[in-house]
PDB file of C-alpha atoms in Angstrom:
ATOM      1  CA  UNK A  26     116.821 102.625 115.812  1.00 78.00           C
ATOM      2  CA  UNK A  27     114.006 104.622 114.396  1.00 93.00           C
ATOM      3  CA  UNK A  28     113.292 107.906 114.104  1.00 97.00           C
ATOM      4  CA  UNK A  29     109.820 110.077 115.008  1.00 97.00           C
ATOM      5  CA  UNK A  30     109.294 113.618 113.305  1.00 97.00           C
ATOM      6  CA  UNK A  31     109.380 116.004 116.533  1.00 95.00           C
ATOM      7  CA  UNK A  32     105.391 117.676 115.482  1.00 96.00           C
ATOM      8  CA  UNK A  33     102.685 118.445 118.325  1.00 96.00           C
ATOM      9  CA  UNK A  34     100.123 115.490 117.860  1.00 96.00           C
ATOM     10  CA  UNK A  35      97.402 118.480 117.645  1.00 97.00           C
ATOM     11  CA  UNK A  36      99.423 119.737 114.651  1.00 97.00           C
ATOM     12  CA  UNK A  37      99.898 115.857 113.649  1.00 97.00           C
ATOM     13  CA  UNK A  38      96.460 115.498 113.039  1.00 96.00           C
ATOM     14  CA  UNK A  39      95.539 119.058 112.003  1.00 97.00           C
ATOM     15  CA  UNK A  40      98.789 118.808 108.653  1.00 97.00           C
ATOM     16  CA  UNK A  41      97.317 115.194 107.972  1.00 97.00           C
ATOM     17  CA  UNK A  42      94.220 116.099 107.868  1.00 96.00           C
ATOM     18  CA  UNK A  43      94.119 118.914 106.079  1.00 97.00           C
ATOM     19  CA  UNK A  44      96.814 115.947 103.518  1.00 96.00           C
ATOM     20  CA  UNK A  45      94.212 113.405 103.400  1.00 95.00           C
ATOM     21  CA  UNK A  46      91.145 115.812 101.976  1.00 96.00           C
ATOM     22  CA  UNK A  47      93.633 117.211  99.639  1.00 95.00           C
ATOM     23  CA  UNK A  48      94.434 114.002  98.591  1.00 93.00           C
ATOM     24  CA  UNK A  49      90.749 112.458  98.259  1.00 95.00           C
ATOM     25  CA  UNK A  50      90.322 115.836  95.562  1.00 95.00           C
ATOM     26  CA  UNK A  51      92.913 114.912  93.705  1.00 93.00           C
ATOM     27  CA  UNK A  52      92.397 111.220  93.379  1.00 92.00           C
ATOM     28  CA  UNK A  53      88.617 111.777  92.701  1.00 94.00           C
ATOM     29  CA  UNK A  54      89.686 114.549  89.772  1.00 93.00           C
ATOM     30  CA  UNK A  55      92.029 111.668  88.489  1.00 91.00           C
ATOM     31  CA  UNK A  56      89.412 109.155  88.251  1.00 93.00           C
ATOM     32  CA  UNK A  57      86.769 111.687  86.961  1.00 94.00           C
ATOM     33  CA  UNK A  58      89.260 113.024  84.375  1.00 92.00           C
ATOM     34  CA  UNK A  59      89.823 109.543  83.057  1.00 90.00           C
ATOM     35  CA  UNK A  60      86.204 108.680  83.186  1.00 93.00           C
ATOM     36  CA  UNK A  61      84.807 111.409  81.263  1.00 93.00           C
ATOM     37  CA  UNK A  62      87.557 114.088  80.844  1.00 93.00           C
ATOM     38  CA  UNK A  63      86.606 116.442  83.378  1.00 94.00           C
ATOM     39  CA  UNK A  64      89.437 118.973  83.300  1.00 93.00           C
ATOM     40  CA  UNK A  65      90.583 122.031  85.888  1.00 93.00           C
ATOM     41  CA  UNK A  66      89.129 124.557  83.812  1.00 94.00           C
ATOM     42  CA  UNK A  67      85.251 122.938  83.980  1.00 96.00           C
ATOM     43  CA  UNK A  68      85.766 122.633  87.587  1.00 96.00           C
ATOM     44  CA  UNK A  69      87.154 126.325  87.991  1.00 96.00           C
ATOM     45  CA  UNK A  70      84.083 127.462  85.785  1.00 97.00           C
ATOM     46  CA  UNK A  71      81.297 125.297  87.862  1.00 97.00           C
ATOM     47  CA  UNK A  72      82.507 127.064  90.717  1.00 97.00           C
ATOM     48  CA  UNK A  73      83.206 130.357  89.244  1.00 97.00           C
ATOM     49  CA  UNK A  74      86.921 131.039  89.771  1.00 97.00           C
ATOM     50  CA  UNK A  75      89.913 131.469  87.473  1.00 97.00           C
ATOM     51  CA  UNK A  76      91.906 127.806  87.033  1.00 96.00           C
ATOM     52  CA  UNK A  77      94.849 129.092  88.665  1.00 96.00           C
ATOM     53  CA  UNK A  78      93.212 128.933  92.045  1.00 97.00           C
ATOM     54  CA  UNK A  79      91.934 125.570  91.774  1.00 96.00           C
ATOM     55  CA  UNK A  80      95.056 124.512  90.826  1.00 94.00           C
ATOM     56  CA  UNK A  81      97.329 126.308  93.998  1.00 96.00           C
ATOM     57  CA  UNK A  82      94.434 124.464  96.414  1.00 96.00           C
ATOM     58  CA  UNK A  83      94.917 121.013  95.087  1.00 94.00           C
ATOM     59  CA  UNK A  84      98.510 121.514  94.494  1.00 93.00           C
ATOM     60  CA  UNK A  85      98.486 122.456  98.151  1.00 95.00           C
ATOM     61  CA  UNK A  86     100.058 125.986  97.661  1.00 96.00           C
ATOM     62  CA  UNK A  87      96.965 128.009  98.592  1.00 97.00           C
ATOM     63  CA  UNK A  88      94.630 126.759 101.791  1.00 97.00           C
ATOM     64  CA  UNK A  89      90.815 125.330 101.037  1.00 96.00           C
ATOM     65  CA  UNK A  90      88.367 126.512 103.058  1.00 97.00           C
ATOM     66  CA  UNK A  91      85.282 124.151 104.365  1.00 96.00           C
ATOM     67  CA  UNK A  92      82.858 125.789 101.868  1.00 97.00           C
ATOM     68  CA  UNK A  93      85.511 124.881  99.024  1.00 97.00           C
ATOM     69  CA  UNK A  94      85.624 121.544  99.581  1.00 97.00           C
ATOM     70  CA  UNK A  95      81.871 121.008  99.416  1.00 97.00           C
ATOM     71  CA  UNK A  96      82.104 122.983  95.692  1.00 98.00           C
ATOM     72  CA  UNK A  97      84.735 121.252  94.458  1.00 98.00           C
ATOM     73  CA  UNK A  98      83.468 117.949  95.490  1.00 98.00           C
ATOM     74  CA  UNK A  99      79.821 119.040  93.667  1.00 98.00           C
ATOM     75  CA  UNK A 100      81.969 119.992  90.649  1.00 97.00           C
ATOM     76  CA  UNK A 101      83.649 116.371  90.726  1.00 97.00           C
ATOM     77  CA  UNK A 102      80.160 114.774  91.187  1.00 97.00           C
ATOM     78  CA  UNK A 103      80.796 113.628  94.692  1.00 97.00           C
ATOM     79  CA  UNK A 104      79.106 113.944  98.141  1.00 96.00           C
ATOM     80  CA  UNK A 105      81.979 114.919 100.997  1.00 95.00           C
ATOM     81  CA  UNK A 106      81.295 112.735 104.080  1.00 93.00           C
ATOM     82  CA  UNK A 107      82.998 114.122 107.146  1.00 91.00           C
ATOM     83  CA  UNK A 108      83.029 111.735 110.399  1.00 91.00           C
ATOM     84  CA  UNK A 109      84.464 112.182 113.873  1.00 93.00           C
ATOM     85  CA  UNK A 110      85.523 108.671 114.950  1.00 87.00           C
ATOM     86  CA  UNK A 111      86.623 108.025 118.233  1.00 85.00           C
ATOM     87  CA  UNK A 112      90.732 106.713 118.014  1.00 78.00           C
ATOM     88  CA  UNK A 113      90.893 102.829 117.719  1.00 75.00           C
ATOM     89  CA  UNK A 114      93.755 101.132 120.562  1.00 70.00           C
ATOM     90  CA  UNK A 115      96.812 100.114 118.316  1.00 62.00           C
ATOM     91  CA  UNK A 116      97.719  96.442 118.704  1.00 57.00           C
ATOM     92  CA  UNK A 117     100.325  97.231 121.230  1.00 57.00           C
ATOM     93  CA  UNK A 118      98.083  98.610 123.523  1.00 60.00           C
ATOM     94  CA  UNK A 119      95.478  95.549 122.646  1.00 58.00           C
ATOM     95  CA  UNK A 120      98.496  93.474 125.264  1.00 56.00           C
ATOM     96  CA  UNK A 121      97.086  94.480 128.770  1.00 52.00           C
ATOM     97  CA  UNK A 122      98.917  93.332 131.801  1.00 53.00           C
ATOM     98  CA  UNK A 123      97.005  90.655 133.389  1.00 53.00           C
ATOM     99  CA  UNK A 124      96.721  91.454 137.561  1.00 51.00           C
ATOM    100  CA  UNK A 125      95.979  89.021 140.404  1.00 51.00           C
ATOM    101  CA  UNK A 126      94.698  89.364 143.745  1.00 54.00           C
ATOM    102  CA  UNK A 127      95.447  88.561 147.423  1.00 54.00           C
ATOM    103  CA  UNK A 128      93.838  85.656 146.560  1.00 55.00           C
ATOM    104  CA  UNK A 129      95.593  85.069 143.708  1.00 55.00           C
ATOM    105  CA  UNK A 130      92.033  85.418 141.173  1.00 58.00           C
ATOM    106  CA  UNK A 131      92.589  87.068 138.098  1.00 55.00           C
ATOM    107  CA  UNK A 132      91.044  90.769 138.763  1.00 51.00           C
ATOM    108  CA  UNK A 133      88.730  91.890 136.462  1.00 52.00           C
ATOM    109  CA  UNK A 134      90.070  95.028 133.778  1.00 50.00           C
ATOM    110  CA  UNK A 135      87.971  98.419 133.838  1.00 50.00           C
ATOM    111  CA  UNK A 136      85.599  98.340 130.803  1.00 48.00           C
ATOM    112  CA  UNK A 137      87.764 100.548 129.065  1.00 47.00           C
ATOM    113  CA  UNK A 138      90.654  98.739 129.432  1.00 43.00           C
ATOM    114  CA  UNK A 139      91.661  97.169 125.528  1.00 42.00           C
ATOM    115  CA  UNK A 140      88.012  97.928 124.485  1.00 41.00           C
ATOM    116  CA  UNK A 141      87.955  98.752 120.865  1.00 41.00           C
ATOM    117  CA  UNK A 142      85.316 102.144 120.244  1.00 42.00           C
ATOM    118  CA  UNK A 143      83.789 102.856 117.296  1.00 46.00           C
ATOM    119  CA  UNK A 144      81.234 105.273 118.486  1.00 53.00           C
ATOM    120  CA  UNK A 145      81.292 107.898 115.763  1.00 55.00           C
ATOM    121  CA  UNK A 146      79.342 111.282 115.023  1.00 58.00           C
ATOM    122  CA  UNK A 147      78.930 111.254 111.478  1.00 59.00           C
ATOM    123  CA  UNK A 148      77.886 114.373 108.889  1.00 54.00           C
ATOM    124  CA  UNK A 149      77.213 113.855 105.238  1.00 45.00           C
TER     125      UNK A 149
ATOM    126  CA  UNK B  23     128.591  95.039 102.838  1.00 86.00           C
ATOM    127  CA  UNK B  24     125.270  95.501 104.802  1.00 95.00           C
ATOM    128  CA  UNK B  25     121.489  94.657 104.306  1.00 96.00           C
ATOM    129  CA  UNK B  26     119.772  97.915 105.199  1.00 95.00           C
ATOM    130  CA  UNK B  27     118.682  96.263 108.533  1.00 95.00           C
ATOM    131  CA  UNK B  28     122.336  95.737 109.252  1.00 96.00           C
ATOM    132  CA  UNK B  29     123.211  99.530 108.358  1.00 96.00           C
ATOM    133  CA  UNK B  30     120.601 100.839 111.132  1.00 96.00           C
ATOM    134  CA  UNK B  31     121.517  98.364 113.519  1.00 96.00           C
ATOM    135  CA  UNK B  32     125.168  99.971 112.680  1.00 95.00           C
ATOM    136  CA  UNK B  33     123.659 103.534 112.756  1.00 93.00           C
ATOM    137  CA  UNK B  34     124.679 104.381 109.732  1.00 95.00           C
ATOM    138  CA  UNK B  35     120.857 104.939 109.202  1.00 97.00           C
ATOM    139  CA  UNK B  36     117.575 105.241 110.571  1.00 97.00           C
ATOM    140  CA  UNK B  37     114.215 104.019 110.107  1.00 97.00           C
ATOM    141  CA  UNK B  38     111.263 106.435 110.619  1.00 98.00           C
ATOM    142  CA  UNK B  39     108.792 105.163 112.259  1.00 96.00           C
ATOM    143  CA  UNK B  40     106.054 107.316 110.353  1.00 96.00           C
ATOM    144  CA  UNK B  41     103.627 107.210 113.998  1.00 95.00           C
ATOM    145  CA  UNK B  42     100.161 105.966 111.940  1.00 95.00           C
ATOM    146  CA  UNK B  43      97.052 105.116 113.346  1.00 91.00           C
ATOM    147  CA  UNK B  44      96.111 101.937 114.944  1.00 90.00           C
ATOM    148  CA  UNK B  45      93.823 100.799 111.406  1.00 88.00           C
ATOM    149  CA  UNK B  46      96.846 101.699 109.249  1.00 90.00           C
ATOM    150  CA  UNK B  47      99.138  99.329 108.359  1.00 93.00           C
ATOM    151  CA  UNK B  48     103.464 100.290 107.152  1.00 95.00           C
ATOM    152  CA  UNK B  49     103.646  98.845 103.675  1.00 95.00           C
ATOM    153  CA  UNK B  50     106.459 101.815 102.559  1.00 97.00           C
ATOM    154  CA  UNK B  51     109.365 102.910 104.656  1.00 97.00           C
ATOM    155  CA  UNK B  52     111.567 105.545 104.708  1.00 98.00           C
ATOM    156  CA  UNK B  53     114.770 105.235 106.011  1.00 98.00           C
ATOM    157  CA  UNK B  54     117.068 108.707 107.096  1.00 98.00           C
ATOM    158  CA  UNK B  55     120.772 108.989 106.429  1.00 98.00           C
ATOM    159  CA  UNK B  56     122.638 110.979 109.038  1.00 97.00           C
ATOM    160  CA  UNK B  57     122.720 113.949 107.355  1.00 97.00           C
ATOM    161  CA  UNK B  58     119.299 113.990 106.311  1.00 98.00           C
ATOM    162  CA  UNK B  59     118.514 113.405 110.513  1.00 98.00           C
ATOM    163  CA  UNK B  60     120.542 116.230 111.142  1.00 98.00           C
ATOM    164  CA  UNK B  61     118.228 118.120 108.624  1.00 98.00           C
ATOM    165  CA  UNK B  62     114.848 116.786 110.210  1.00 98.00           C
ATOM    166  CA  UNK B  63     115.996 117.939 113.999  1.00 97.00           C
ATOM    167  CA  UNK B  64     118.075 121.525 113.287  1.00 97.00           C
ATOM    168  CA  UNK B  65     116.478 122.857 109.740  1.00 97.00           C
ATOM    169  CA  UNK B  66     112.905 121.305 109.183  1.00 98.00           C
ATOM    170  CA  UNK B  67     111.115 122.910 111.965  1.00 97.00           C
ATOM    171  CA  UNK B  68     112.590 126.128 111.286  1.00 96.00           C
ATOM    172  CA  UNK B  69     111.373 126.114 107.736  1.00 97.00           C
ATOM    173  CA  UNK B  70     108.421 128.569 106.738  1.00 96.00           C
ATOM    174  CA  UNK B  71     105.829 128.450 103.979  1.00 96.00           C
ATOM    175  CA  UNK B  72     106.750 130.400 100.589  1.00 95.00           C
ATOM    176  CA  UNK B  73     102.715 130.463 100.421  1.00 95.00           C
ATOM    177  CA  UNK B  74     101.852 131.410 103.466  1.00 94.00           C
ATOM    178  CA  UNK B  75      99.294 128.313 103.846  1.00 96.00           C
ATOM    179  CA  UNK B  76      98.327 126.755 107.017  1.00 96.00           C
ATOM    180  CA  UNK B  77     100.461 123.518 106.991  1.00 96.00           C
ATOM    181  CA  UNK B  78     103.862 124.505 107.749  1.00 97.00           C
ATOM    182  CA  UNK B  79     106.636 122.361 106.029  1.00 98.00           C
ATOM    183  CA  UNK B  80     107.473 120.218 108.815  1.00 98.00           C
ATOM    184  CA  UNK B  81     103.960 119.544 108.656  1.00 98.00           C
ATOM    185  CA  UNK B  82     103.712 119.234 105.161  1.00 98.00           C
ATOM    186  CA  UNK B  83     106.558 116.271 105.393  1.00 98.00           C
ATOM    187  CA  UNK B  84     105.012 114.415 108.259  1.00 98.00           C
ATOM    188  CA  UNK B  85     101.766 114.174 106.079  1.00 97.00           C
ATOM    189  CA  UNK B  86     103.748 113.087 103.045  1.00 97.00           C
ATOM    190  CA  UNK B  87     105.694 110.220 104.823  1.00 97.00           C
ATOM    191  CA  UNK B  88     102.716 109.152 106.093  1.00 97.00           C
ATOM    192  CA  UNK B  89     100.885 109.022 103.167  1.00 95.00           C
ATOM    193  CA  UNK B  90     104.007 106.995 101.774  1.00 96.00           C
ATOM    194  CA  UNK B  91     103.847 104.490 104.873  1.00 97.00           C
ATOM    195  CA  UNK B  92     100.652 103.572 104.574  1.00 96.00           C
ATOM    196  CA  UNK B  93     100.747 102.711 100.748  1.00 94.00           C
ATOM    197  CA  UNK B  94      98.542 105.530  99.767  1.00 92.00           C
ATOM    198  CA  UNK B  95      98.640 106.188  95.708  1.00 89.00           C
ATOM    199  CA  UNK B  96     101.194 108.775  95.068  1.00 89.00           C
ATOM    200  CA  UNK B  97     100.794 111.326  92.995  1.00 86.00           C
ATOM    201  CA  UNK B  98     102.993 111.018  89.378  1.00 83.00           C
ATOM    202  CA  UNK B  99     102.670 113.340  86.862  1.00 78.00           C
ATOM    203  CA  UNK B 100     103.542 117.080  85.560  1.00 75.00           C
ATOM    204  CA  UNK B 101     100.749 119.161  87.392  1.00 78.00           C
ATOM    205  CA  UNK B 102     100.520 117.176  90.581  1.00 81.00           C
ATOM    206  CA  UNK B 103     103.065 114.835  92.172  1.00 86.00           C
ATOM    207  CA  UNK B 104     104.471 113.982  95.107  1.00 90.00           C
ATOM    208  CA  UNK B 105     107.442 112.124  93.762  1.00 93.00           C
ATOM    209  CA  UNK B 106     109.588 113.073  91.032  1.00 92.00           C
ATOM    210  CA  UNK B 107     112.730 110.818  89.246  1.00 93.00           C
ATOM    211  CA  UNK B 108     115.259 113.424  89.267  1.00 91.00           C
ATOM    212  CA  UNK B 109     118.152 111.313  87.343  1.00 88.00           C
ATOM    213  CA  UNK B 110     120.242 108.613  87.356  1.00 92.00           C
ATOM    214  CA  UNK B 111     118.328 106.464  90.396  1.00 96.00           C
ATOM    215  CA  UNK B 112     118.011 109.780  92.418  1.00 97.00           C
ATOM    216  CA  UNK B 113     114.250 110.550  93.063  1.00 96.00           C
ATOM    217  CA  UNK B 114     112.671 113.439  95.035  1.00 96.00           C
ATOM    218  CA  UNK B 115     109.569 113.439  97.303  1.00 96.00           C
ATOM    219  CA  UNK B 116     107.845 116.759  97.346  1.00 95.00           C
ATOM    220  CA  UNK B 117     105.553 118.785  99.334  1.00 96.00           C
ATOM    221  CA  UNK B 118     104.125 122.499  98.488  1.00 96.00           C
ATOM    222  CA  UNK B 119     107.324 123.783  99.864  1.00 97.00           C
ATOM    223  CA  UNK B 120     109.202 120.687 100.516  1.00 97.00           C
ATOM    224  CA  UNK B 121     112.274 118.286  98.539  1.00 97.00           C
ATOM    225  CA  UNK B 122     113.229 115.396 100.062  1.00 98.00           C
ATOM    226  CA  UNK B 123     116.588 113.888  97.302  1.00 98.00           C
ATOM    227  CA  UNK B 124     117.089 110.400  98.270  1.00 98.00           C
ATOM    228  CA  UNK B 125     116.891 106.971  96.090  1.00 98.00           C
ATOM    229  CA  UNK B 126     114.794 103.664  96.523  1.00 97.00           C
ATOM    230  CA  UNK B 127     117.421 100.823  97.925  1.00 97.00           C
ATOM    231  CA  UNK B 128     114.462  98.510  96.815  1.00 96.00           C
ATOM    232  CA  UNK B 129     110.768  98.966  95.764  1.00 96.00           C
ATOM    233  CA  UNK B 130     108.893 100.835  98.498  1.00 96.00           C
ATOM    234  CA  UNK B 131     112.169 101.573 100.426  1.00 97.00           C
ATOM    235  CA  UNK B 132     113.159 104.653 100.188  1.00 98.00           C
ATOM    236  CA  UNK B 133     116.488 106.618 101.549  1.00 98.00           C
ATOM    237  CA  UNK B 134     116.267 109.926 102.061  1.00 98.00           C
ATOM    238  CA  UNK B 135     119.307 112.456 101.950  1.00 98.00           C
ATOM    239  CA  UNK B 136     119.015 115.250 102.176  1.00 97.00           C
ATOM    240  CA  UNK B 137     116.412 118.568 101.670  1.00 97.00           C
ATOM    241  CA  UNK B 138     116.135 121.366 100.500  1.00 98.00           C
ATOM    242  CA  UNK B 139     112.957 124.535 100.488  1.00 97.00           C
ATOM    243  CA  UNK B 140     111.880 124.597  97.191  1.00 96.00           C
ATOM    244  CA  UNK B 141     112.060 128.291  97.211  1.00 96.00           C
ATOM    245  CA  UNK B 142     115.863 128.013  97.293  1.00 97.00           C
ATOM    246  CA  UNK B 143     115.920 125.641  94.597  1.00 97.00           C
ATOM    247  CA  UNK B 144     114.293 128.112  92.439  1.00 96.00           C
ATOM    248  CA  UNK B 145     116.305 131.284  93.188  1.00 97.00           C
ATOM    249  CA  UNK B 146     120.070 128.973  93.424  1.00 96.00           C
ATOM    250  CA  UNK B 147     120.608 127.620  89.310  1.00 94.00           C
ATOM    251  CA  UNK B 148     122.339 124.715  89.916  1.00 94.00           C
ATOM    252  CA  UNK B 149     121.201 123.765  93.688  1.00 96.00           C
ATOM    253  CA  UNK B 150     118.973 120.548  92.610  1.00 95.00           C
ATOM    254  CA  UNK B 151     121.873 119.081  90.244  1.00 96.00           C
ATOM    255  CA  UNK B 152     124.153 119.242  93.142  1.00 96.00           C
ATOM    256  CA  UNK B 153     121.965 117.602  95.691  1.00 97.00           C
ATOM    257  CA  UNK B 154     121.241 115.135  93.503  1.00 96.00           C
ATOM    258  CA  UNK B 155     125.334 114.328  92.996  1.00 97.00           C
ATOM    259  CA  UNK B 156     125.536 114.685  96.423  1.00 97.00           C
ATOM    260  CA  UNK B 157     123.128 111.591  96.828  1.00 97.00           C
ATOM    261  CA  UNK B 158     124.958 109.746  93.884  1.00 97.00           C
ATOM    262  CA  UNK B 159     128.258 110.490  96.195  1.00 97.00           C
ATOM    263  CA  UNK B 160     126.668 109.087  99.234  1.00 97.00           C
ATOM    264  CA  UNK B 161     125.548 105.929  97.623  1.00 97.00           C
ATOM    265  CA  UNK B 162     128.781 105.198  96.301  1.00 96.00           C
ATOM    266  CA  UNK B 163     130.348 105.283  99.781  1.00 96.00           C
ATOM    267  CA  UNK B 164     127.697 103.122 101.268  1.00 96.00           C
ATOM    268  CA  UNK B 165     128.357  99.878 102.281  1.00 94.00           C
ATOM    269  CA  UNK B 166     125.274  98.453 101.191  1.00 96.00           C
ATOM    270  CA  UNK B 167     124.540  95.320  99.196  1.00 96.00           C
ATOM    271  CA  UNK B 168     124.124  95.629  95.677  1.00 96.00           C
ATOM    272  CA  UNK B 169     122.227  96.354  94.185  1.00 96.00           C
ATOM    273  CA  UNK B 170     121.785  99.558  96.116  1.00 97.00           C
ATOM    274  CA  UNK B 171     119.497 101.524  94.262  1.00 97.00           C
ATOM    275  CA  UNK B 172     116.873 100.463  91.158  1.00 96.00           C
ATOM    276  CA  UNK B 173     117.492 102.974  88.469  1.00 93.00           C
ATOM    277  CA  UNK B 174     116.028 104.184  86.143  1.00 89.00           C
ATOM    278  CA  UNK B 175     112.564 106.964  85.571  1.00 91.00           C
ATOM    279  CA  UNK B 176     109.360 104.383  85.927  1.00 90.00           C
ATOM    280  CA  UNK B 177     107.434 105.209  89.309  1.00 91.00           C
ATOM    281  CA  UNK B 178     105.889 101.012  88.673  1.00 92.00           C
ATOM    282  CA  UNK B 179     109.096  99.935  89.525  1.00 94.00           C
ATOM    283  CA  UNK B 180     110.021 101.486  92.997  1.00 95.00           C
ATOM    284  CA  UNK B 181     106.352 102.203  93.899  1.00 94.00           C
ATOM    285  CA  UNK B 182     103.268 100.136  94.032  1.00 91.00           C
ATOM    286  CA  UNK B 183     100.488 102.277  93.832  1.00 88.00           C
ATOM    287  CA  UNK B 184     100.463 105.721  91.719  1.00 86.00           C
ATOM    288  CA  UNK B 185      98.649 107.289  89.934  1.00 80.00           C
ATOM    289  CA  UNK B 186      98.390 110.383  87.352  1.00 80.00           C
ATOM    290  CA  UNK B 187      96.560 113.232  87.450  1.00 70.00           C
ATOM    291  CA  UNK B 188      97.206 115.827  84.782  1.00 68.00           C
ATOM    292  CA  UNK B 189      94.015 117.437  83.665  1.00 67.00           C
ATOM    293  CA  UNK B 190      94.483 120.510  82.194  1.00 68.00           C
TER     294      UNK B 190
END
């Protein structure tokens, strides 16, 4: 028996999302702190805002607008890359039901049956 | 006594299937108790933000267990974190507004209990020891192999990627 979080996929994507940029600031202040000790406080001055806000938006306590993102990504030394990928077909749906005929020929599946996209529109 | 496959093919709990995308593979799961169910369905989407942000909490949990299905690093330390060892083998998983109490049966398994709104854990003294007993309680009573927990505070030994972030 499992169990499936009752969300609206729009909303799915939107909260993970908005989790996953979050998350790609935080790991890339982690590795820049350790590299060469880049702390809040720099980042908050680059920018030109008191610590304490920097700190609610990575902390996930205060939302980050676009235009944030791109400064605090420039204050960790990093480019933001933002892609729009069409979805990939899970395995599951990989298993297509194979059809037959009146003449009992194997019919041929519409191109997009099981086809795998990866037509993308890409911004960096 | 009962693998944890045997205890949700009893229904004594469930496994959430976290809903990821087709290039992401499960390499954590979460697993619900009853009562923590009965949490996800009546008080979860109910919940509001005590920051007013745009992810509500329901939100803010389905991005979490995600996260922690597909093996992302989690964050461990005292600015930032997403999991915290509470005591004895009881750990939390935390959003902005969000506790999930609950324990790791084995490394990268973990049973969640119950929840709580952070908010209320702030204005109740006392609220976060007792969930955490409450957990203790429930483990007890389980009829699950031992052992049924791993104890102790180090994140290396119920997850297997982490990582700490606590510039000042």
């Amino acid at each position: 028996m499992s169990y499936r979080i009752s969300i609206s996929p729009i909303r799915r994507e939107a909260g993970r999302f908005i989790g996953r940029v979050r998350h790609a600031l935080l790991v890339a202040l982690a590795e820049e702190s350790k590299k060469r000790g880049l702390t809040q406080a720099e980042i908050a001055r680059k920018i030109g805002v008191n610590r304490s806000v920097i700190n609610k938006e990575l902390r996930g306590e205060k939302d980050i607008t676009l235009g944030r993102v791109a400064e605090l990504a420039a204050a960790l030394g990093r480019k933001p890359v933002f892609e729009l990928r069409e979805p990939q077909i899970s395995a599951k749906d990989r298993f297509v039901k194979i059809t037959t005929d009146s003449t009992n020929r194997a019919v041929p599946l519409p191109k997009s049956s099981g086809a795998t996209t990866h037509n993308s529109s890409r911004v960096a | 006594m009962a693998t944890l496959l045997e205890l949700i093919l009893k229904g004594e709990l469930v496994r959430l299937s976290p809903e990821l995308d087709a290039d992401r593979v499960e390499s954590r799961w979460f697993y619900l108790t009853p009562r923590l169910k009965d949490l996800f369905d009546n008080k979860l989407p109910g919940m509001g933000s005590t920051w007013r942000i745009e992810q509500s909490p329901i939100e803010q949990v389905d991005f979490l267990l995600s996260h922690f299905a597909e093996g992302e690093p989690l964050a461990y330390s005292t600015m930032f974190r997403h999991l915290r060892h509470h005591s004895g083998f009881v750990w939390e998983l935390k959003t902005a507004d969000v506790r999930i109490f609950g324990w790791f049966a084995k490394k990268d398994h973990f049973v969640g209990h119950s929840l709580e709104h952070k908010q209320t854990l702030v204005d109740v003294p006392g609220l976060v020891t007792g969930y955490a007993s409450e957990v203790v309680r429930y483990v007890e009573s389980l009829d699950l192999d031992e052992p049924k927990f791993i104890a102790g505070d180090d994140p290396s030994h119920v997850v297997s990627n982490f990582y700490i972030a606590d510039p000042s």
